[in-house]
Amino acid sequence: QVQLVESGGGSVQPGGSLRLSCAPSLSIFRFALTGWYRQPPGKERELIASTADGSTAWYDGGVKGRFILSRDNANLYLQMNNLKPDDTAMYYCYVAFNGNPYWGQGTQVTVSL
């Protein structure tokens, strides 16, 4: 069983920035895959960024060039720049461990004037 705790969400104006953090209950190096999902209001959850080795990341086209996925020895991060109203969503940390997916409880990001 893996526990993931996200933090860093909040409300921001368009063009602003936020940094999300995710603290896993196991060593981050034990995960085959780490990343971030989001679920906009009324829509399905979608993968927006992921990495297998921590140095090379994949990004969804809607966030590429604005969001940066990174991690250190303990935590996973998502730096979100130039935020847009369409980025409003619940954001979930994600890991793959022993062939199973795990998500955190989510952190809300709201982008509005």
PDB file of C-alpha atoms in Angstrom:
ATOM      1  CA  GLN A   1       0.000   0.000   0.000  1.00  0.00           C
ATOM      2  CA  VAL A   2       1.254   3.470  -0.913  1.00  0.00           C
ATOM      3  CA  GLN A   3       0.098   6.725   0.647  1.00  0.00           C
ATOM      4  CA  LEU A   4       0.463   9.961  -1.295  1.00  0.00           C
ATOM      5  CA  VAL A   5      -0.127  13.402   0.178  1.00  0.00           C
ATOM      6  CA  GLU A   6      -0.440  16.397  -2.131  1.00  0.00           C
ATOM      7  CA  SER A   7      -0.130  20.046  -1.161  1.00  0.00           C
ATOM      8  CA  GLY A   8       0.302  23.434  -2.784  1.00  0.00           C
ATOM      9  CA  GLY A   9      -3.044  23.950  -4.487  1.00  0.00           C
ATOM     10  CA  GLY A  10      -5.045  27.142  -4.217  1.00  0.00           C
ATOM     11  CA  SER A  11      -6.604  30.016  -6.114  1.00  0.00           C
ATOM     12  CA  VAL A  12      -4.628  32.123  -8.537  1.00  0.00           C
ATOM     13  CA  GLN A  13      -5.294  34.643 -11.285  1.00  0.00           C
ATOM     14  CA  PRO A  14      -4.648  33.821 -14.946  1.00  0.00           C
ATOM     15  CA  GLY A  15      -0.958  34.093 -15.709  1.00  0.00           C
ATOM     16  CA  GLY A  16       0.007  33.162 -12.168  1.00  0.00           C
ATOM     17  CA  SER A  17       2.025  30.229 -10.888  1.00  0.00           C
ATOM     18  CA  LEU A  18       1.649  27.462  -8.335  1.00  0.00           C
ATOM     19  CA  ARG A  19       3.891  24.613  -7.217  1.00  0.00           C
ATOM     20  CA  LEU A  20       2.314  21.339  -6.204  1.00  0.00           C
ATOM     21  CA  SER A  21       4.136  18.854  -3.985  1.00  0.00           C
ATOM     22  CA  CYS A  22       3.541  15.173  -3.371  1.00  0.00           C
ATOM     23  CA  ALA A  23       4.992  13.228  -0.461  1.00  0.00           C
ATOM     24  CA  PRO A  24       4.903   9.433  -0.868  1.00  0.00           C
ATOM     25  CA  SER A  25       5.024   6.981   2.033  1.00  0.00           C
ATOM     26  CA  LEU A  26       7.712   4.912   0.287  1.00  0.00           C
ATOM     27  CA  SER A  27      11.000   5.858  -1.283  1.00  0.00           C
ATOM     28  CA  ILE A  28      10.321   7.597  -4.566  1.00  0.00           C
ATOM     29  CA  PHE A  29      12.950   5.420  -6.230  1.00  0.00           C
ATOM     30  CA  ARG A  30      10.789   2.334  -5.713  1.00  0.00           C
ATOM     31  CA  PHE A  31       8.162   3.521  -8.178  1.00  0.00           C
ATOM     32  CA  ALA A  32       8.187   2.457 -11.811  1.00  0.00           C
ATOM     33  CA  LEU A  33       6.350   5.601 -12.823  1.00  0.00           C
ATOM     34  CA  THR A  34       5.457   8.901 -11.155  1.00  0.00           C
ATOM     35  CA  GLY A  35       3.387  11.786 -12.381  1.00  0.00           C
ATOM     36  CA  TRP A  36       0.348  14.010 -12.099  1.00  0.00           C
ATOM     37  CA  TYR A  37      -3.272  13.644 -13.179  1.00  0.00           C
ATOM     38  CA  ARG A  38      -5.972  16.273 -13.072  1.00  0.00           C
ATOM     39  CA  GLN A  39      -9.752  16.195 -13.201  1.00  0.00           C
ATOM     40  CA  PRO A  40     -11.515  19.350 -14.395  1.00  0.00           C
ATOM     41  CA  PRO A  41     -15.092  19.925 -13.204  1.00  0.00           C
ATOM     42  CA  GLY A  42     -17.492  17.578 -14.991  1.00  0.00           C
ATOM     43  CA  LYS A  43     -14.723  15.798 -16.872  1.00  0.00           C
ATOM     44  CA  GLU A  44     -12.705  12.604 -16.535  1.00  0.00           C
ATOM     45  CA  ARG A  45      -9.340  12.368 -14.859  1.00  0.00           C
ATOM     46  CA  GLU A  46      -6.469  12.827 -17.307  1.00  0.00           C
ATOM     47  CA  LEU A  47      -2.737  12.259 -17.187  1.00  0.00           C
ATOM     48  CA  ILE A  48      -0.823  15.507 -17.712  1.00  0.00           C
ATOM     49  CA  ALA A  49       2.791  14.671 -16.827  1.00  0.00           C
ATOM     50  CA  SER A  50       4.819  11.585 -16.013  1.00  0.00           C
ATOM     51  CA  THR A  51       8.367  10.317 -15.655  1.00  0.00           C
ATOM     52  CA  ALA A  52       9.960   6.911 -15.217  1.00  0.00           C
ATOM     53  CA  ASP A  53      13.492   7.983 -14.343  1.00  0.00           C
ATOM     54  CA  GLY A  54      13.037  11.475 -12.940  1.00  0.00           C
ATOM     55  CA  SER A  55      15.072  13.135 -15.665  1.00  0.00           C
ATOM     56  CA  THR A  56      12.925  12.734 -18.781  1.00  0.00           C
ATOM     57  CA  ALA A  57       9.252  13.685 -18.582  1.00  0.00           C
ATOM     58  CA  TRP A  58       6.249  13.380 -20.857  1.00  0.00           C
ATOM     59  CA  TYR A  59       3.674  16.192 -20.930  1.00  0.00           C
ATOM     60  CA  ASP A  60       0.181  16.486 -22.293  1.00  0.00           C
ATOM     61  CA  GLY A  61       0.026  19.015 -25.093  1.00  0.00           C
ATOM     62  CA  GLY A  62      -2.214  21.301 -23.084  1.00  0.00           C
ATOM     63  CA  VAL A  63       0.442  21.871 -20.402  1.00  0.00           C
ATOM     64  CA  LYS A  64       3.701  21.351 -22.291  1.00  0.00           C
ATOM     65  CA  GLY A  65       5.909  24.408 -22.048  1.00  0.00           C
ATOM     66  CA  ARG A  66       4.043  25.727 -18.988  1.00  0.00           C
ATOM     67  CA  PHE A  67       4.266  22.901 -16.450  1.00  0.00           C
ATOM     68  CA  ILE A  68       7.445  21.264 -15.163  1.00  0.00           C
ATOM     69  CA  LEU A  69       7.545  17.891 -13.451  1.00  0.00           C
ATOM     70  CA  SER A  70      10.446  17.271 -11.110  1.00  0.00           C
ATOM     71  CA  ARG A  71      11.383  15.215  -8.104  1.00  0.00           C
ATOM     72  CA  ASP A  72      14.061  14.986  -5.484  1.00  0.00           C
ATOM     73  CA  ASN A  73      15.011  12.143  -3.156  1.00  0.00           C
ATOM     74  CA  ALA A  74      11.770  12.446  -1.246  1.00  0.00           C
ATOM     75  CA  ASN A  75       9.020  14.248  -3.125  1.00  0.00           C
ATOM     76  CA  LEU A  76       7.413  14.796  -6.492  1.00  0.00           C
ATOM     77  CA  TYR A  77       6.644  18.314  -7.731  1.00  0.00           C
ATOM     78  CA  LEU A  78       4.658  20.070 -10.433  1.00  0.00           C
ATOM     79  CA  GLN A  79       5.612  23.656 -11.188  1.00  0.00           C
ATOM     80  CA  MET A  80       2.715  25.303 -13.008  1.00  0.00           C
ATOM     81  CA  ASN A  81       3.356  28.581 -14.808  1.00  0.00           C
ATOM     82  CA  ASN A  82       1.199  30.870 -16.919  1.00  0.00           C
ATOM     83  CA  LEU A  83      -1.920  29.272 -15.511  1.00  0.00           C
ATOM     84  CA  LYS A  84      -5.155  29.527 -17.461  1.00  0.00           C
ATOM     85  CA  PRO A  85      -8.804  29.177 -16.414  1.00  0.00           C
ATOM     86  CA  ASP A  86      -8.867  25.814 -18.240  1.00  0.00           C
ATOM     87  CA  ASP A  87      -6.263  24.552 -15.765  1.00  0.00           C
ATOM     88  CA  THR A  88      -8.888  24.689 -13.018  1.00  0.00           C
ATOM     89  CA  ALA A  89      -9.122  21.127 -11.709  1.00  0.00           C
ATOM     90  CA  MET A  90      -8.410  18.748  -8.868  1.00  0.00           C
ATOM     91  CA  TYR A  91      -4.793  17.647  -9.228  1.00  0.00           C
ATOM     92  CA  TYR A  92      -3.670  14.171  -8.181  1.00  0.00           C
ATOM     93  CA  CYS A  93      -0.223  12.770  -7.603  1.00  0.00           C
ATOM     94  CA  TYR A  94       0.242   9.343  -9.176  1.00  0.00           C
ATOM     95  CA  VAL A  95       2.691   6.467  -8.828  1.00  0.00           C
ATOM     96  CA  ALA A  96       2.928   2.961 -10.218  1.00  0.00           C
ATOM     97  CA  PHE A  97       4.179   0.396  -7.711  1.00  0.00           C
ATOM     98  CA  ASN A  98       4.339  -3.378  -8.133  1.00  0.00           C
ATOM     99  CA  GLY A  99       2.097  -3.128 -11.161  1.00  0.00           C
ATOM    100  CA  ASN A 100      -0.603  -1.135  -9.380  1.00  0.00           C
ATOM    101  CA  PRO A 101      -1.578   2.539  -9.717  1.00  0.00           C
ATOM    102  CA  TYR A 102      -1.955   4.798  -6.700  1.00  0.00           C
ATOM    103  CA  TRP A 103      -3.332   8.319  -6.422  1.00  0.00           C
ATOM    104  CA  GLY A 104      -3.361  10.840  -3.614  1.00  0.00           C
ATOM    105  CA  GLN A 105      -6.457  12.564  -2.259  1.00  0.00           C
ATOM    106  CA  GLY A 106      -5.988  15.510  -4.595  1.00  0.00           C
ATOM    107  CA  THR A 107      -5.400  19.229  -4.249  1.00  0.00           C
ATOM    108  CA  GLN A 108      -7.670  21.844  -5.814  1.00  0.00           C
ATOM    109  CA  VAL A 109      -6.328  24.424  -8.252  1.00  0.00           C
ATOM    110  CA  THR A 110      -8.630  27.269  -9.268  1.00  0.00           C
ATOM    111  CA  VAL A 111      -7.630  29.837 -11.884  1.00  0.00           C
ATOM    112  CA  SER A 112      -9.932  32.835 -12.172  1.00  0.00           C
ATOM    113  CA  LEU A 113     -10.029  36.620 -12.111  1.00  0.00           C
TER     114      LEU A 113
END
